[in-house]
XYZ file of C-alpha atoms in Angstrom:
488
model
C 79.578 142.084 90.061
C 77.817 140.435 93.544
C 78.136 140.498 96.803
C 77.260 138.426 99.716
C 74.965 139.915 103.004
C 74.188 138.787 105.430
C 76.439 135.957 105.407
C 80.079 134.357 106.707
C 83.525 134.602 105.554
C 85.143 131.213 104.837
C 88.509 130.410 104.433
C 89.268 127.459 102.031
C 93.398 126.482 102.893
C 95.571 124.418 100.906
C 94.035 120.227 100.933
C 96.638 117.439 101.131
C 96.574 117.195 97.199
C 98.360 113.415 97.133
C 100.282 110.477 99.535
C 103.718 112.949 101.174
C 102.843 115.913 99.364
C 103.667 118.755 101.947
C 103.958 122.052 99.717
C 102.547 122.695 95.764
C 103.157 126.244 93.941
C 100.652 127.996 92.535
C 100.953 128.461 88.481
C 97.389 130.293 87.709
C 94.862 132.259 89.618
C 91.469 130.600 87.737
C 89.527 134.265 89.885
C 89.262 137.631 90.776
C 88.657 138.511 94.289
C 84.618 139.875 93.606
C 84.609 136.365 91.965
C 81.288 134.498 92.328
C 82.226 130.934 92.933
C 80.141 128.203 93.061
C 80.569 124.817 95.543
C 83.494 122.947 93.256
C 84.827 125.636 90.522
C 88.086 125.340 89.875
C 89.784 128.534 92.073
C 93.740 128.288 91.396
C 95.834 125.636 89.020
C 98.992 124.277 91.378
C 101.620 122.750 90.532
C 102.990 119.870 93.125
C 105.717 117.120 92.411
C 103.844 114.857 91.190
C 101.604 116.933 88.705
C 99.397 119.945 87.867
C 96.279 120.322 89.343
C 93.257 122.404 89.667
C 92.137 123.005 93.066
C 88.299 123.061 93.618
C 86.839 125.162 96.585
C 84.315 123.571 98.519
C 82.354 126.803 99.372
C 80.540 129.085 96.642
C 80.326 133.040 97.454
C 82.688 135.505 96.547
C 85.575 135.545 96.558
C 86.879 138.060 99.647
C 90.895 137.288 99.160
C 93.532 135.423 97.457
C 96.958 134.204 99.059
C 99.512 134.538 97.539
C 100.734 135.371 93.973
C 101.224 133.214 91.337
C 105.024 131.693 91.601
C 104.531 131.379 95.527
C 104.972 127.850 97.546
C 102.303 127.224 99.894
C 102.560 124.594 102.731
C 99.671 122.128 102.931
C 96.467 124.416 104.996
C 98.410 127.321 104.626
C 94.726 129.998 103.392
C 94.413 129.967 99.681
C 91.077 132.066 99.739
C 87.868 133.442 101.655
C 84.596 132.990 100.170
C 82.051 135.153 101.898
C 79.079 132.378 101.412
C 75.677 134.137 102.055
C 72.697 135.567 99.507
C 74.092 137.049 96.382
C 72.737 140.450 95.673
C 74.208 144.276 95.422
C 76.530 144.919 92.472
C 80.279 146.577 92.892
C 80.725 146.024 96.268
C 82.508 142.490 96.983
C 86.005 143.847 95.144
C 86.264 146.814 97.212
C 85.398 144.928 100.293
C 87.661 142.051 99.881
C 91.613 143.450 100.392
C 90.191 144.499 103.792
C 88.782 140.929 103.793
C 92.410 139.375 103.150
C 93.924 140.889 105.949
C 93.408 136.925 108.232
C 90.538 139.030 110.042
C 87.595 137.930 110.055
C 84.186 139.385 111.087
C 82.105 137.178 113.889
C 79.344 134.495 111.732
C 75.878 136.495 111.625
C 72.838 134.080 111.391
C 72.034 131.922 108.923
C 69.497 132.895 106.215
C 67.986 129.431 104.265
C 70.329 130.312 101.214
C 73.407 130.596 103.106
C 72.361 127.246 104.775
C 72.020 126.001 101.244
C 74.985 126.821 100.071
C 77.224 125.908 103.142
C 76.551 122.525 102.351
C 79.602 120.140 101.501
C 81.606 119.945 97.909
C 81.036 117.013 96.149
C 84.132 117.137 95.174
C 87.077 115.329 97.290
C 90.776 115.632 96.963
C 92.909 114.667 99.779
C 92.377 115.639 102.984
C 89.554 117.491 102.593
C 86.050 116.822 101.241
C 82.297 117.156 101.431
C 80.723 117.707 105.088
C 79.905 121.219 106.055
C 82.478 123.145 106.925
C 82.155 124.293 110.831
C 81.261 127.922 111.462
C 83.852 129.102 113.201
C 84.638 132.455 115.403
C 87.553 133.687 114.504
C 89.379 137.523 117.252
C 89.470 140.354 115.487
C 92.994 141.443 116.164
C 94.773 144.764 115.285
C 95.801 145.825 111.928
C 99.952 145.861 112.305
C 101.852 148.326 113.624
C 101.640 150.995 110.832
C 104.846 151.679 109.200
C 106.144 154.901 107.023
C 104.844 154.065 103.248
C 102.581 151.723 103.372
C 99.987 151.944 101.240
C 97.607 149.259 101.988
C 96.909 145.375 101.308
C 96.789 142.743 99.015
C 96.355 139.369 98.479
C 95.949 139.343 101.812
C 99.829 140.885 102.885
C 101.043 144.843 103.482
C 102.549 146.268 100.218
C 104.744 148.818 101.551
C 104.644 151.940 99.161
C 108.463 153.119 100.004
C 111.281 152.931 103.650
C 109.728 151.820 106.660
C 111.976 151.556 109.694
C 112.416 147.575 110.062
C 110.780 144.142 109.504
C 106.957 144.825 111.307
C 107.182 144.014 114.652
C 105.199 143.205 117.613
C 105.103 145.173 120.198
C 107.091 142.895 122.579
C 108.336 139.385 121.935
C 105.737 136.833 122.757
C 106.424 134.513 125.595
C 105.758 130.596 125.333
C 105.907 128.909 121.533
C 106.296 130.743 118.463
C 102.900 130.603 116.353
C 104.161 128.522 112.905
C 103.011 126.102 111.648
C 105.052 125.516 108.095
C 108.267 124.477 108.555
C 109.311 126.064 105.037
C 108.718 128.967 107.343
C 110.643 128.180 110.374
C 113.702 127.628 107.382
C 113.115 130.629 105.675
C 113.336 132.175 108.741
C 116.017 130.882 110.010
C 118.211 131.115 106.871
C 117.845 134.892 106.843
C 118.620 135.449 110.628
C 115.239 136.220 111.302
C 113.384 136.268 114.895
C 110.040 134.713 114.529
C 108.947 136.172 117.890
C 109.426 139.844 116.385
C 106.902 138.546 113.720
C 103.076 139.592 114.290
C 101.191 137.469 112.245
C 98.105 137.625 109.494
C 97.134 134.383 109.452
C 94.104 132.747 111.886
C 94.861 133.312 115.611
C 98.244 135.550 114.622
C 99.588 132.340 112.859
C 102.978 133.572 111.257
C 102.752 132.852 107.426
C 105.160 132.690 104.559
C 103.956 136.374 103.491
C 105.154 137.915 107.288
C 108.520 136.602 106.625
C 108.869 137.843 103.132
C 107.068 141.220 104.310
C 109.838 141.933 106.598
C 112.618 140.666 104.869
C 111.734 143.327 101.713
C 111.118 145.890 105.070
C 114.228 145.553 106.381
C 115.623 145.322 102.588
C 114.252 149.346 102.390
C 115.747 149.950 105.362
C 119.071 149.682 103.961
C 121.059 149.621 106.736
C 121.686 145.862 106.662
C 122.440 143.700 104.165
C 125.073 140.209 103.862
C 127.834 142.297 102.765
C 128.053 144.939 105.678
C 127.075 142.247 109.059
C 127.711 138.835 109.885
C 123.852 137.160 109.974
C 122.582 139.528 108.484
C 118.913 139.705 106.408
C 119.810 138.475 102.352
C 117.113 139.332 100.625
C 116.599 139.640 96.662
C 116.891 142.114 93.874
C 113.546 143.873 92.639
C 112.992 141.580 90.270
C 113.225 137.942 92.516
C 111.532 139.977 95.229
C 108.564 141.116 92.335
C 108.099 137.342 91.798
C 108.252 136.160 95.163
C 111.486 133.715 94.795
C 114.689 134.064 96.863
C 118.399 133.531 96.011
C 118.116 129.739 97.807
C 115.529 128.657 95.755
C 115.716 130.539 92.571
C 118.459 130.303 89.673
C 121.486 131.517 91.001
C 124.347 132.934 88.242
C 127.702 131.271 89.419
C 131.413 131.222 88.072
C 131.283 128.361 86.804
C 127.861 128.138 85.589
C 123.937 128.559 86.094
C 122.529 126.635 89.597
C 118.808 125.410 89.093
C 116.877 124.355 91.774
C 115.782 120.119 92.170
C 112.069 120.977 92.642
C 108.785 120.189 91.423
C 108.580 117.295 89.492
C 112.239 117.393 88.902
C 112.957 117.403 92.863
C 110.781 114.775 92.999
C 112.313 112.546 91.132
C 115.826 113.038 92.039
C 114.086 111.979 95.343
C 112.866 108.945 95.109
C 115.543 107.797 92.065
C 118.102 108.556 95.501
C 116.072 106.426 97.240
C 116.108 103.663 94.937
C 119.796 103.280 94.595
C 120.520 103.762 98.352
C 117.820 101.030 99.917
C 117.408 98.754 96.724
C 120.763 96.223 95.678
C 119.344 95.547 92.746
C 120.685 93.669 89.789
C 119.926 94.018 86.026
C 119.929 90.894 83.289
C 119.245 91.275 79.359
C 118.600 89.541 76.275
C 117.593 90.350 72.803
C 114.719 88.632 71.017
C 113.514 89.011 67.904
C 110.056 90.995 67.559
C 109.419 89.679 63.740
C 106.188 87.911 64.210
C 105.469 89.971 67.356
C 104.814 92.728 65.094
C 103.569 90.417 62.415
C 100.215 89.543 64.891
C 100.040 93.356 65.851
C 99.586 94.270 62.061
C 97.044 91.086 61.956
C 95.453 92.503 64.171
C 95.447 95.940 63.344
C 94.211 94.535 59.926
C 91.066 92.734 61.498
C 89.135 96.292 62.504
C 88.594 97.513 65.662
C 90.452 100.100 67.363
C 93.543 99.683 66.505
C 96.549 98.111 69.073
C 99.626 99.881 70.597
C 103.236 97.757 70.949
C 103.344 98.755 74.454
C 100.021 97.245 75.096
C 100.955 94.156 74.268
C 104.474 94.379 75.800
C 101.869 95.199 78.544
C 99.973 92.098 78.118
C 102.836 89.914 78.376
C 104.165 91.858 81.641
C 100.967 90.665 83.276
C 101.163 86.789 82.412
C 104.942 86.564 83.227
C 103.509 88.424 86.724
C 101.163 85.783 86.717
C 104.131 82.911 86.505
C 107.036 84.958 89.043
C 104.847 87.061 91.488
C 107.321 87.262 93.392
C 109.025 90.208 91.005
C 105.465 92.248 91.752
C 105.860 92.527 94.741
C 107.753 95.760 97.974
C 109.640 95.263 101.052
C 108.560 96.800 104.055
C 112.304 97.589 105.607
C 111.131 98.240 109.378
C 108.702 94.816 109.048
C 112.158 92.885 107.331
C 109.203 91.447 105.290
C 108.468 90.680 101.251
C 105.290 92.031 100.885
C 103.449 89.764 97.547
C 100.857 92.252 96.311
C 97.998 90.191 94.521
C 97.163 93.258 91.919
C 99.018 94.173 88.755
C 98.929 98.272 88.719
C 101.922 98.519 85.891
C 103.404 102.100 85.410
C 105.387 103.049 82.498
C 108.312 105.372 82.144
C 106.218 108.380 79.957
C 109.290 112.223 79.030
C 107.137 115.580 79.215
C 108.144 118.552 78.772
C 108.530 118.911 82.435
C 110.107 115.830 83.077
C 109.499 112.552 83.024
C 107.146 110.845 84.405
C 105.395 106.955 85.720
C 101.437 106.835 85.031
C 100.327 104.059 86.059
C 97.486 101.611 84.751
C 95.010 100.371 87.472
C 94.466 96.339 87.672
C 96.666 96.053 84.179
C 95.970 92.236 84.928
C 92.262 92.049 84.176
C 92.639 94.540 80.946
C 92.842 93.029 77.221
C 95.116 94.516 74.234
C 92.350 96.950 73.588
C 91.369 97.758 77.059
C 95.617 98.342 77.703
C 95.968 100.494 74.761
C 93.075 102.720 75.271
C 94.262 103.413 79.290
C 97.855 104.259 77.614
C 96.516 106.500 75.473
C 94.439 108.456 77.853
C 97.583 108.776 80.406
C 99.835 109.613 77.533
C 97.747 112.346 76.607
C 96.726 113.729 80.369
C 100.331 113.598 80.691
C 101.446 115.599 77.945
C 98.468 118.258 78.940
C 100.079 118.313 82.251
C 96.449 117.023 83.451
C 97.503 113.943 85.333
C 96.199 113.840 88.680
C 97.730 112.429 92.179
C 96.283 109.549 92.249
C 97.203 108.741 88.090
C 100.985 108.404 89.307
C 100.933 106.971 93.037
C 99.991 103.044 93.408
C 101.991 101.086 90.845
C 103.723 97.391 91.640
C 105.210 97.226 88.272
C 106.770 99.185 85.771
C 106.857 99.142 82.088
C 110.294 101.280 80.920
C 110.269 101.719 76.755
C 113.526 104.011 76.396
C 113.554 102.407 72.837
C 111.555 105.341 71.907
C 115.179 107.647 72.358
C 116.025 105.339 69.446
C 118.843 103.384 72.240
C 118.999 99.663 72.223
C 119.302 99.300 75.862
C 120.031 100.852 79.972
C 120.019 99.566 82.822
C 116.834 102.023 84.712
C 116.605 102.391 88.284
C 113.962 101.131 90.259
C 110.955 102.869 91.105
C 110.521 102.802 94.769
C 108.960 101.147 96.593
C 108.628 98.706 93.929
C 110.579 95.229 93.282
C 111.275 95.384 89.161
C 111.577 97.042 86.294
C 111.610 95.386 82.661
C 113.243 97.562 80.067
C 112.406 98.018 76.256
C 114.831 99.226 73.570
C 114.561 100.256 70.060
C 113.384 97.347 67.458
C 115.389 97.466 64.861
C 116.643 94.915 62.254
C 119.583 92.761 61.882
C 120.804 89.793 60.338
C 119.783 86.799 62.600
C 119.753 83.114 62.541
C 116.350 81.665 61.841
C 115.540 78.545 61.366
C 119.025 77.527 61.019
C 119.903 79.901 58.661
C 121.128 83.384 57.978
C 117.595 86.084 57.973
C 116.792 89.701 58.257
C 114.721 90.132 61.365
C 112.951 92.567 63.664
C 115.484 92.119 67.056
C 114.908 94.239 70.522
C 117.094 94.299 73.915
C 114.869 93.254 77.072
C 116.165 93.850 80.214
C 115.073 93.636 83.661
C 116.335 94.934 86.961
C 114.998 93.763 89.704
C 115.395 94.093 93.207
C 117.680 91.306 94.757
C 116.283 90.556 97.861
C 113.146 89.701 96.861
C 114.292 87.203 94.574
C 117.360 85.345 92.895
C 118.973 85.976 89.922
C 116.558 82.277 88.443
C 113.514 83.989 89.066
C 115.135 87.081 87.441
C 116.135 85.121 84.338
C 113.051 82.922 84.149
C 110.787 85.910 83.960
C 112.626 88.076 81.330
C 112.941 84.227 79.610
C 109.282 84.133 79.312
C 108.742 87.159 78.491
C 111.683 87.027 75.246
C 109.782 83.830 74.784
C 106.232 85.690 74.197
C 107.673 88.519 72.243
C 109.474 85.604 69.729
C 106.328 83.266 70.037
C 102.946 85.807 70.565
C 100.722 82.302 70.988
C 102.785 81.145 74.159
C 100.738 83.653 75.202
C 97.484 81.563 74.536
C 97.490 79.340 77.141
C 97.017 81.609 79.351
C 94.482 83.798 77.958
């Protein structure tokens, strides 16, 4: 295993992984301390409220520290890893040196060699919030380690490990005057929930920044002291049991037993869905209309397409093509409402979302520029996004920016629904199951394939006449696919 010589340590922080995301949970580390990594090599897999993402590191070198255990939730901007950038030679020393470099203190930058200059060049891989330029060389203040406490055995993953009872939370010699060096609102909230004075902690982050790990360490130290528990003293620090502490989970965020059941935290995908649907219900005055349609001819048309050779056309692709044609006729429904400006914004391009149920919960991947794609192109893109959703490989970009949603809830074996609009969109088309029913066709009773269609729309962007006209046009295309020939 190699180590870096004549180089410098660079700290890679958790980047902004998508619109409005403030934190991510570490799912799996892909590197160990002492591993040699290349520029843009994924170093950790994290889960955000939108997707599972492998995060590439924009530096090449030797990993000298990792910050956070698997299952830990980190705020955007928190350190992920430090990388010693420089020439790689020798063997075996990086693993030994790594933990010592993970304390948050860094060495003064050394003189760069040509190889180090090359390795310090920027990444070619861009996530939101960090990118391709060379990281600036920063001189960081070397700070003394935390005051020694009984039983402190060493540091790992950038935090102090306690091997036995200690005298209390690790504290600075005197509470500092001025603002508390904390960036993350999660750290402040955690300290506030446990009545912990942040001024009494010595941060292990850059320039004394107090990290979540510092607060958790202080809570564990207070628990080891054994003199202050939530049952003995009002306002005392509440701490997790040993199993919870080892996983980094606290009672405020984990599923806790309850006399009447089990509490399950609303976080990750489930939490994001809850927040978005709640906001939609609060802000959007929605209404729903529906109609039954005879889908027999549409099913026959699909069978004929697939019998002619070439890629098979999916039913959802045909429904999507009908949607884009309908939106061209009724553009009011491809819009959003700017509440601050009190304006309706009609959108020129159709980015079509479709609801997909996965093991991680409901997600809505987005087909970009759906109005420019034919049935074959839509089929291919639906297949790609569906497979990525099932494998947990959707990126934040795959899940944002939709302008209209197609919800095929018929796959669950139900006929109808009144879905909640995917905020900030203005409408959603729902498609129930296609079932064989008696139906009057050309004046005679016949057995036909019937589907129920529903449209939920934002009543601010249009009246019922527009919504009804859109849904009637969709139903006409389902019943007589040749209607689409007028717009092809």
